[in-house]
CSV table of C-alpha atoms in Angstrom, one decimal:
chain,number,residue,atom,x,y,z
A,1162,UNK,CA,-34.4,61.4,-49.3
A,1163,UNK,CA,-33.7,65.0,-48.2
A,1164,UNK,CA,-30.1,64.2,-47.5
A,1165,UNK,CA,-29.5,62.5,-50.9
A,1166,UNK,CA,-31.1,65.5,-52.7
A,1167,UNK,CA,-28.9,67.9,-50.8
A,1168,UNK,CA,-25.8,65.9,-51.6
A,1169,UNK,CA,-26.6,66.0,-55.3
A,1170,UNK,CA,-27.3,69.8,-55.1
A,1171,UNK,CA,-24.0,70.3,-53.2
A,1172,UNK,CA,-22.1,69.2,-56.4
A,1173,UNK,CA,-23.4,72.4,-58.0
A,1174,UNK,CA,-21.4,74.3,-55.3
A,1175,UNK,CA,-24.1,76.8,-54.4
A,1176,UNK,CA,-23.3,79.6,-52.0
A,1177,UNK,CA,-26.3,79.6,-49.7
A,1178,UNK,CA,-29.7,77.9,-49.0
A,1179,UNK,CA,-33.2,79.1,-48.1
A,1180,UNK,CA,-35.4,76.2,-47.0
A,1181,UNK,CA,-37.9,75.0,-44.4
A,1182,UNK,CA,-36.5,73.1,-41.5
A,1183,UNK,CA,-37.1,69.4,-42.4
A,1184,UNK,CA,-38.8,67.1,-39.9
A,1185,UNK,CA,-36.0,64.6,-40.4
A,1186,UNK,CA,-33.4,65.1,-37.7
A,1187,UNK,CA,-30.7,63.5,-39.8
A,1188,UNK,CA,-31.4,66.1,-42.5
A,1189,UNK,CA,-31.2,68.9,-39.9
A,1190,UNK,CA,-27.8,67.5,-38.7
A,1191,UNK,CA,-26.6,67.3,-42.3
A,1192,UNK,CA,-27.6,70.9,-43.0
A,1193,UNK,CA,-25.8,72.0,-39.7
A,1194,UNK,CA,-22.7,70.3,-41.0
A,1195,UNK,CA,-22.5,72.3,-44.2
A,1196,UNK,CA,-20.1,75.2,-44.3
A,1197,UNK,CA,-22.4,77.6,-46.2
A,1198,UNK,CA,-25.1,80.0,-44.9
A,1199,UNK,CA,-28.6,78.6,-44.5
A,1200,UNK,CA,-31.8,80.5,-43.8
A,1201,UNK,CA,-34.8,78.5,-42.5
A,1202,UNK,CA,-38.3,79.9,-43.0
A,1203,UNK,CA,-40.0,77.9,-40.2
A,1204,UNK,CA,-39.3,75.8,-37.2
A,1205,UNK,CA,-41.4,73.7,-34.8
A,1206,UNK,CA,-39.0,73.5,-31.9
A,1207,UNK,CA,-38.9,76.5,-29.4
A,1208,UNK,CA,-35.1,75.9,-29.2
A,1209,UNK,CA,-34.0,74.5,-32.5
A,1210,UNK,CA,-30.5,73.0,-32.5
A,1211,UNK,CA,-29.0,74.8,-35.5
A,1212,UNK,CA,-25.4,75.4,-36.5
A,1213,UNK,CA,-23.7,78.7,-36.5
A,1214,UNK,CA,-24.1,78.8,-40.3
A,1215,UNK,CA,-27.9,78.9,-39.9
A,1216,UNK,CA,-30.5,81.6,-39.4
A,1217,UNK,CA,-34.3,81.8,-39.1
A,1218,UNK,CA,-36.9,84.0,-40.7
A,1219,UNK,CA,-40.5,83.3,-39.7
A,1220,UNK,CA,-44.1,84.4,-40.1
A,1221,UNK,CA,-45.8,86.3,-37.3
A,1222,UNK,CA,-48.1,83.4,-36.3
A,1223,UNK,CA,-49.4,85.2,-33.2
A,1224,UNK,CA,-50.6,88.1,-35.4
A,1225,UNK,CA,-52.3,85.6,-37.7
A,1226,UNK,CA,-54.4,84.3,-34.8
A,1227,UNK,CA,-55.4,87.9,-33.9
A,1228,UNK,CA,-56.2,88.6,-37.5
A,1229,UNK,CA,-58.6,85.7,-37.5
A,1230,UNK,CA,-60.6,87.3,-34.6
A,1231,UNK,CA,-60.8,90.6,-36.5
A,1232,UNK,CA,-61.9,88.9,-39.7
A,1233,UNK,CA,-64.5,86.7,-38.1
A,1234,UNK,CA,-65.8,89.6,-35.9
A,1235,UNK,CA,-66.6,91.6,-39.1
A,1236,UNK,CA,-68.9,88.8,-40.3
A,1237,UNK,CA,-71.3,89.2,-37.4
A,1238,UNK,CA,-72.0,88.3,-33.8
A,1239,UNK,CA,-71.2,84.8,-32.6
A,1240,UNK,CA,-72.2,83.0,-29.5
A,1241,UNK,CA,-69.3,80.5,-29.6
A,1242,UNK,CA,-65.7,80.6,-30.7
A,1243,UNK,CA,-63.6,77.6,-31.7
A,1244,UNK,CA,-59.9,77.0,-32.4
A,1245,UNK,CA,-59.3,73.8,-34.5
A,1246,UNK,CA,-56.0,72.1,-35.4
A,1247,UNK,CA,-54.9,68.7,-36.6
A,1248,UNK,CA,-51.3,69.5,-35.5
A,1249,UNK,CA,-51.6,70.6,-31.9
A,1250,UNK,CA,-47.9,70.2,-31.1
A,1251,UNK,CA,-46.6,72.2,-34.0
A,1252,UNK,CA,-45.2,75.6,-33.2
A,1253,UNK,CA,-47.2,77.5,-35.8
A,1254,UNK,CA,-50.4,76.1,-34.4
A,1255,UNK,CA,-49.4,76.9,-30.8
A,1256,UNK,CA,-48.6,80.5,-31.7
A,1257,UNK,CA,-51.8,81.0,-33.8
A,1258,UNK,CA,-53.9,79.7,-30.9
A,1259,UNK,CA,-52.1,82.1,-28.6
A,1260,UNK,CA,-52.9,85.1,-30.8
A,1261,UNK,CA,-56.5,83.9,-31.2
A,1262,UNK,CA,-56.9,83.4,-27.4
A,1263,UNK,CA,-55.3,86.8,-26.6
A,1264,UNK,CA,-57.5,88.7,-29.0
A,1265,UNK,CA,-60.6,86.9,-27.7
A,1266,UNK,CA,-59.5,87.5,-24.1
A,1267,UNK,CA,-59.8,91.2,-24.7
A,1268,UNK,CA,-63.5,90.5,-25.4
A,1269,UNK,CA,-63.7,88.3,-22.3
A,1270,UNK,CA,-64.3,85.2,-24.5
A,1271,UNK,CA,-62.7,81.8,-24.0
A,1272,UNK,CA,-62.6,79.6,-27.2
A,1273,UNK,CA,-63.4,75.9,-27.3
A,1274,UNK,CA,-60.5,73.8,-28.6
A,1275,UNK,CA,-60.8,71.1,-31.2
A,1276,UNK,CA,-57.7,68.9,-31.5
A,1277,UNK,CA,-58.4,66.6,-34.4
A,1278,UNK,CA,-56.2,63.6,-35.0
A,1279,UNK,CA,-56.1,63.0,-38.7
A,1280,UNK,CA,-54.9,59.4,-38.2
A,1281,UNK,CA,-58.1,58.5,-36.3
A,1282,UNK,CA,-61.7,58.3,-37.4
A,1283,UNK,CA,-62.6,61.7,-35.8
A,1284,UNK,CA,-65.9,62.1,-37.6
A,1285,UNK,CA,-68.1,59.5,-36.0
A,1286,UNK,CA,-71.3,60.7,-34.3
A,1287,UNK,CA,-70.0,59.8,-30.9
A,1288,UNK,CA,-66.6,61.5,-31.2
A,1289,UNK,CA,-65.8,64.1,-28.6
A,1290,UNK,CA,-65.2,66.8,-31.2
A,1291,UNK,CA,-68.6,66.2,-32.7
A,1292,UNK,CA,-70.3,66.4,-29.3
A,1293,UNK,CA,-68.5,69.7,-28.6
A,1294,UNK,CA,-69.7,71.2,-31.9
A,1295,UNK,CA,-73.3,69.9,-31.6
A,1296,UNK,CA,-73.8,71.4,-28.1
A,1297,UNK,CA,-72.2,74.8,-28.6
A,1298,UNK,CA,-74.6,77.8,-28.8
A,1299,UNK,CA,-75.0,78.9,-32.4
A,1300,UNK,CA,-73.8,80.6,-34.5
A,1301,UNK,CA,-70.2,79.5,-34.1
A,1302,UNK,CA,-67.0,81.1,-35.4
A,1303,UNK,CA,-64.3,78.5,-36.1
A,1304,UNK,CA,-60.7,79.4,-36.7
A,1305,UNK,CA,-58.5,76.6,-38.0
A,1306,UNK,CA,-54.7,76.7,-37.6
A,1307,UNK,CA,-54.4,75.7,-41.3
A,1308,UNK,CA,-56.6,74.8,-44.2
A,1309,UNK,CA,-56.4,71.0,-43.6
A,1310,UNK,CA,-57.9,71.6,-40.1
A,1311,UNK,CA,-60.6,73.8,-41.6
A,1312,UNK,CA,-61.7,71.0,-43.9
A,1313,UNK,CA,-61.7,68.6,-40.9
A,1314,UNK,CA,-63.9,71.1,-39.0
A,1315,UNK,CA,-66.3,71.4,-41.9
A,1316,UNK,CA,-66.6,67.6,-42.0
A,1317,UNK,CA,-67.4,67.5,-38.3
A,1318,UNK,CA,-70.1,70.2,-38.7
A,1319,UNK,CA,-71.7,68.3,-41.6
A,1320,UNK,CA,-71.7,65.1,-39.6
A,1321,UNK,CA,-73.6,66.6,-36.7
A,1322,UNK,CA,-76.0,68.7,-38.9
A,1323,UNK,CA,-74.5,72.1,-38.2
A,1324,UNK,CA,-75.1,74.2,-41.3
A,1325,UNK,CA,-72.1,76.1,-42.7
A,1326,UNK,CA,-72.2,79.1,-43.1
A,1327,UNK,CA,-75.6,79.6,-41.5
A,1328,UNK,CA,-74.8,78.1,-38.1
A,1329,UNK,CA,-71.0,78.1,-38.2
A,1330,UNK,CA,-68.4,80.1,-40.1
A,1331,UNK,CA,-65.0,78.5,-40.7
A,1332,UNK,CA,-61.8,80.1,-41.8
A,1333,UNK,CA,-58.4,78.5,-42.2
A,1334,UNK,CA,-54.9,79.7,-43.0
A,1335,UNK,CA,-52.7,79.4,-46.2
A,1336,UNK,CA,-55.5,80.0,-48.8
A,1337,UNK,CA,-54.9,76.6,-50.3
A,1338,UNK,CA,-57.3,76.7,-53.3
A,1339,UNK,CA,-57.4,73.0,-53.8
A,1340,UNK,CA,-58.6,72.5,-50.2
A,1341,UNK,CA,-60.8,75.6,-49.8
A,1342,UNK,CA,-62.5,75.4,-53.2
A,1343,UNK,CA,-62.6,71.6,-53.3
A,1344,UNK,CA,-65.3,71.4,-50.6
A,1345,UNK,CA,-68.9,72.5,-50.4
A,1346,UNK,CA,-69.5,75.0,-49.1
A,1347,UNK,CA,-66.2,76.6,-50.0
A,1348,UNK,CA,-64.1,77.9,-47.2
A,1349,UNK,CA,-62.5,81.3,-46.5
A,1350,UNK,CA,-58.8,81.4,-45.5
A,1351,UNK,CA,-56.2,83.9,-44.3
A,1352,UNK,CA,-53.2,84.2,-46.7
A,1353,UNK,CA,-50.0,84.8,-44.7
A,1354,UNK,CA,-47.5,87.2,-46.1
A,1355,UNK,CA,-45.2,84.6,-47.7
A,1356,UNK,CA,-43.9,87.2,-50.3
A,1357,UNK,CA,-42.5,89.4,-47.5
A,1358,UNK,CA,-41.2,86.3,-45.7
A,1359,UNK,CA,-39.3,85.3,-48.8
A,1360,UNK,CA,-37.8,88.8,-49.3
A,1361,UNK,CA,-36.7,88.9,-45.7
A,1362,UNK,CA,-35.1,85.4,-46.1
A,1363,UNK,CA,-33.1,86.6,-49.1
A,1364,UNK,CA,-31.9,89.7,-47.2
A,1365,UNK,CA,-30.8,87.7,-44.2
A,1366,UNK,CA,-29.0,85.2,-46.5
A,1367,UNK,CA,-27.2,88.0,-48.2
A,1368,UNK,CA,-26.1,89.4,-44.9
A,1369,UNK,CA,-24.7,86.0,-43.9
A,1370,UNK,CA,-23.0,85.5,-47.2
A,1371,UNK,CA,-21.4,89.0,-46.8
A,1372,UNK,CA,-20.3,88.2,-43.3
A,1373,UNK,CA,-22.6,90.8,-41.7
A,1374,UNK,CA,-24.9,88.5,-39.7
């Protein structure tokens, strides 16, 4: 488990940690109990319950949503716009949708939302998402909150006979080559600035370790 791994690592007596916030609340509580500086590089709660020893550095997910509109707009004119996610409750998805909506709002466009439950058989002909895609005016621009959702959107398009990229263009986020290049046709994807995120996390951790937070 995450906690067992942390306890083993604690024996090394490291001075600080950079990590993602785990989904396991017990692991979060354990991290909060540590007396060393910790920087988290993501969080899904608007008000995460973190200890005084913890800080957060994050991607600008709203800007990622806006970037998707700019990228897709450069590919041509679309009659329909879609936001797709398999994780509708996650903070990164909410913020990317907000950036996408806001950028489209400036064009007086309202996107269609596809909320895909990966635990369900979402690709049957009678599924609501399939119906939405099949009736939307073509061509369609689809922005997926992450690459897993992009693959799901592609599957839906193929199920209802919407040709990609002729009738629909799909772009995801994270540039996961296994996912994006492992399907046909291959998918485009926005690569977040993880390098700068890591640099900022190191700088923030150094400040905390030096007592300048």
